[in-house]
Short mmCIF file of C-alpha atoms and ligand atoms in Angstrom, two decimals:
data_model
loop_
_atom_site.label_atom_id
_atom_site.label_comp_id
_atom_site.label_asym_id
_atom_site.label_seq_id
_atom_site.Cartn_x
_atom_site.Cartn_y
_atom_site.Cartn_z
CA MET J 550 0.02 -0.02 0.00
CA ALA J 551 2.50 2.61 -1.23
CA PHE J 552 2.00 6.32 -0.89
CA LYS J 553 0.90 8.21 -4.31
CA LEU J 554 1.49 11.57 -5.69
CA PRO J 555 -1.78 13.26 -5.29
CA ASP J 556 -3.05 15.25 -8.59
CA LEU J 557 -3.30 18.80 -8.44
CA ALA J 558 -6.99 20.07 -8.44
CA TYR J 559 -6.01 22.77 -10.89
CA ALA J 560 -3.82 23.37 -13.79
CA PHE J 561 -0.02 24.16 -13.46
CA ASN J 562 -0.76 27.76 -14.66
CA ALA J 563 -3.96 28.34 -12.50
CA LEU J 564 -2.09 30.30 -9.90
CA GLU J 565 -0.35 32.80 -12.16
CA PRO J 566 0.71 35.41 -12.08
CA HIS J 567 1.52 34.73 -8.36
CA ILE J 568 3.01 31.33 -8.82
CA ASP J 569 4.14 30.57 -12.21
CA ALA J 570 3.37 27.31 -14.18
CA HIS J 571 7.03 26.10 -14.54
CA THR J 572 7.63 26.43 -10.72
CA MET J 573 4.35 24.51 -10.10
CA GLU J 574 5.19 21.65 -12.63
CA ILE J 575 8.55 21.20 -11.14
CA HIS J 576 7.54 21.54 -7.72
CA HIS J 577 4.59 19.03 -8.06
CA ASP J 578 6.03 16.58 -10.66
CA LYS J 579 9.69 16.45 -9.73
CA HIS J 580 10.20 17.45 -6.04
CA HIS J 581 6.82 16.07 -4.38
CA ASN J 582 7.17 13.03 -6.59
CA ALA J 583 10.60 12.37 -5.22
CA TYR J 584 9.50 12.70 -1.68
CA VAL J 585 6.72 10.12 -2.39
CA THR J 586 9.31 7.65 -4.23
CA ASN J 587 11.96 8.24 -1.27
CA LEU J 588 9.29 7.66 1.11
CA ASN J 589 7.97 4.50 -0.43
CA ASN J 590 11.52 3.19 -0.47
CA ALA J 591 12.34 4.23 3.05
CA ILE J 592 9.30 2.46 4.54
CA ALA J 593 9.36 -0.66 2.31
CA GLY J 594 9.27 -3.83 4.63
CA THR J 595 9.06 -1.82 7.81
CA ASP J 596 6.01 -1.34 10.19
CA ALA J 597 5.63 2.23 8.88
CA GLU J 598 4.44 0.60 5.57
CA HIS J 599 1.11 0.12 7.20
CA MET J 600 0.83 3.50 8.86
CA SER J 601 -1.26 6.49 7.66
CA ILE J 602 1.06 9.46 6.67
CA GLU J 603 -0.27 11.44 9.90
CA ASP J 604 0.58 8.53 12.07
CA ILE J 605 3.98 8.56 10.48
CA CYS J 606 4.48 12.07 11.27
CA LYS J 607 3.01 11.66 14.93
CA ASN J 608 5.66 8.93 15.68
CA ILE J 609 8.53 10.34 13.66
CA SER J 610 11.15 10.40 16.63
CA LYS J 611 10.98 6.55 16.25
CA LEU J 612 11.62 6.37 12.66
CA PRO J 613 14.75 6.78 10.58
CA ALA J 614 15.85 10.23 8.96
CA PRO J 615 14.80 9.43 5.49
CA VAL J 616 11.19 8.78 6.49
CA ARG J 617 11.28 11.98 8.55
CA ASN J 618 12.48 14.02 5.42
CA ASN J 619 10.32 12.34 2.80
CA GLY J 620 7.35 11.68 4.96
CA GLY J 621 7.22 15.35 5.90
CA GLY J 622 7.75 16.30 2.42
CA HIS J 623 4.87 14.14 1.29
CA TYR J 624 2.46 15.45 4.02
CA ASN J 625 3.55 18.93 3.70
CA HIS J 626 3.16 19.19 0.04
CA SER J 627 -0.20 17.48 -0.12
CA LEU J 628 -1.54 20.08 2.37
CA PHE J 629 0.03 22.82 0.59
CA TRP J 630 -1.58 21.93 -2.78
CA SER J 631 -4.91 21.51 -1.16
CA ILE J 632 -5.07 24.88 0.28
CA LEU J 633 -4.30 26.82 -2.78
CA GLY J 634 -6.41 27.50 -5.82
CA PRO J 635 -7.34 29.87 -8.54
CA ASN J 636 -9.87 32.76 -7.89
CA ALA J 637 -8.80 32.77 -4.26
CA GLY J 638 -7.31 35.07 -1.77
CA GLY J 639 -9.17 37.67 0.03
CA ASN J 640 -10.23 37.23 3.62
CA PRO J 641 -11.41 34.21 5.69
CA SER J 642 -14.96 34.06 6.94
CA GLY J 643 -17.12 32.39 9.40
CA LYS J 644 -15.76 30.21 12.36
CA LEU J 645 -12.31 30.46 10.91
CA ALA J 646 -12.49 34.43 10.82
CA ASP J 647 -13.74 34.42 14.23
CA ALA J 648 -11.03 32.14 15.62
CA ILE J 649 -8.30 34.26 13.80
CA ASN J 650 -9.75 37.42 15.40
CA ALA J 651 -9.79 35.77 18.84
CA ALA J 652 -6.20 34.50 18.61
CA PHE J 653 -4.49 37.44 16.86
CA THR J 654 -6.86 40.29 17.21
CA SER J 655 -7.31 40.76 13.48
CA PHE J 656 -6.72 39.12 10.19
CA ASP J 657 -3.92 41.63 9.33
CA LYS J 658 -2.25 40.82 12.67
CA MET J 659 -2.40 37.21 11.82
CA LYS J 660 -0.95 37.91 8.47
CA GLU J 661 1.94 39.99 9.92
CA GLU J 662 2.81 37.24 12.31
CA PHE J 663 2.55 34.51 9.69
CA ASN J 664 4.84 36.64 7.25
CA LYS J 665 7.48 37.06 9.93
CA ALA J 666 7.51 33.33 10.55
CA ALA J 667 7.91 32.81 6.79
CA THR J 668 10.57 35.49 6.30
CA THR J 669 12.59 34.71 9.24
CA ARG J 670 12.90 30.81 8.90
CA PHE J 671 16.41 30.49 8.12
CA GLY J 672 17.31 28.31 4.95
CA SER J 673 14.59 25.75 4.06
CA GLY J 674 11.42 25.20 5.89
CA TRP J 675 7.65 25.99 6.40
CA ALA J 676 5.39 28.64 8.05
CA TRP J 677 2.29 27.15 9.83
CA LEU J 678 -1.07 28.25 10.89
CA LEU J 679 -2.12 25.50 13.31
CA VAL J 680 -4.60 24.49 15.95
CA HIS J 681 -2.70 23.98 19.26
CA ASP J 682 -4.51 23.13 22.46
CA GLY J 683 -7.80 24.14 20.67
CA LYS J 684 -6.49 27.53 19.68
CA LEU J 685 -4.89 28.87 16.67
CA THR J 686 -1.19 29.78 16.55
CA ILE J 687 1.75 30.33 14.17
CA SER J 688 4.90 28.48 13.89
CA SER J 689 7.75 27.55 11.72
CA THR J 690 9.77 24.36 11.04
CA PRO J 691 12.94 23.55 9.33
CA ASN J 692 13.33 21.28 6.35
CA GLN J 693 10.18 19.11 6.03
CA ASP J 694 9.43 18.97 9.71
CA ASN J 695 5.75 20.03 10.56
CA PRO J 696 3.57 20.57 13.70
CA LEU J 697 2.14 17.07 13.68
CA MET J 698 5.64 15.62 14.26
CA ASP J 699 6.40 14.65 17.94
CA ILE J 700 9.76 16.49 17.63
CA ALA J 701 8.12 19.70 16.63
CA GLU J 702 8.81 22.69 18.88
CA VAL J 703 5.15 23.81 18.62
CA LYS J 704 2.77 20.78 18.17
CA GLY J 705 -0.72 20.69 16.83
CA THR J 706 -2.78 20.20 13.72
CA PRO J 707 -1.66 22.32 10.63
CA ILE J 708 -4.52 23.97 8.66
CA MET J 709 -2.41 26.20 6.59
CA GLY J 710 1.29 25.84 5.42
CA LEU J 711 3.65 28.02 3.33
CA ASP J 712 6.54 26.31 1.70
CA VAL J 713 9.56 28.61 1.81
CA TRP J 714 12.14 26.30 0.25
CA GLU J 715 13.96 28.15 -2.60
CA HIS J 716 12.41 25.57 -4.93
CA ALA J 717 9.06 27.00 -4.16
CA TYR J 718 9.92 30.40 -5.72
CA TYR J 719 13.46 30.87 -7.00
CA LEU J 720 12.66 30.51 -10.71
CA HIS J 721 10.38 33.54 -10.74
CA TYR J 722 11.26 35.34 -7.49
CA GLN J 723 14.94 34.48 -7.26
CA ASN J 724 16.19 35.74 -3.88
CA ARG J 725 12.97 37.83 -3.07
CA ARG J 726 11.23 35.61 -0.55
CA PRO J 727 9.26 38.42 0.93
CA ASP J 728 7.71 39.06 -2.54
CA TYR J 729 6.74 35.32 -3.00
CA ILE J 730 5.15 35.37 0.42
CA ASN J 731 3.13 38.49 -0.43
CA ALA J 732 1.91 37.23 -3.80
CA TRP J 733 1.07 33.81 -2.08
CA TRP J 734 -1.86 35.23 -0.18
CA ASN J 735 -3.60 35.87 -3.42
CA VAL J 736 -3.94 32.05 -4.02
CA VAL J 737 -4.90 30.85 -0.44
CA ASN J 738 -8.23 28.93 -0.87
CA TRP J 739 -9.93 30.00 2.59
CA THR J 740 -12.67 27.44 1.99
CA ALA J 741 -10.12 24.74 2.21
CA VAL J 742 -8.51 26.27 5.19
CA ALA J 743 -11.69 26.61 7.03
CA ALA J 744 -12.62 23.00 6.34
CA ARG J 745 -9.31 21.87 7.73
CA TYR J 746 -10.01 24.09 10.92
CA GLU J 747 -13.53 22.61 11.30
CA GLU J 748 -11.83 19.16 11.21
CA ALA J 749 -9.11 20.04 13.70
CA THR J 750 -11.53 21.48 16.36
CA LYS J 751 -14.41 19.26 16.03
MN1 LIG E 1811 8.40 22.34 -1.74
#
């Protein structure tokens, strides 16, 4: 029961001009695909072969480094594609918006804190909006770690993640990570993030 590369729910060029088609194609078909292949190779013949990707993350301290790197890579990218889309951006609404206001005072303050986490993550990693003890919070992780992992500094259920590896933006933005981060907000699918929030808090 090997893991599979999930299809994108939209075309490679659907997120333009914010994320270009060439970046999307390489990121999905090459980078994410390699995480899936390497994860399957790393778990073949081990107990992890029969675990969900969530359970692999939650027990990552007991698993070898290639499972941490590639299992995290598979989980993180699957989440990333699912919370993006065309005709997106704008502001969250409903219970998610209420929870953001409760935790950060406003959507703008949340964005500010998230942007800081994404901008200041040194080298490769991710910024996260997650549910931690029933409340929303922001964190960042190095490499392909994520908040589900038992080794994470801030643990919880991620509902939104931003990939700040150079492979996510370098072709179009080169070294201008802040420009990529600002543009990325235009392709966040708040309906998808809200659904993850509902799931994480029910
Ligand atoms: Mn990536």
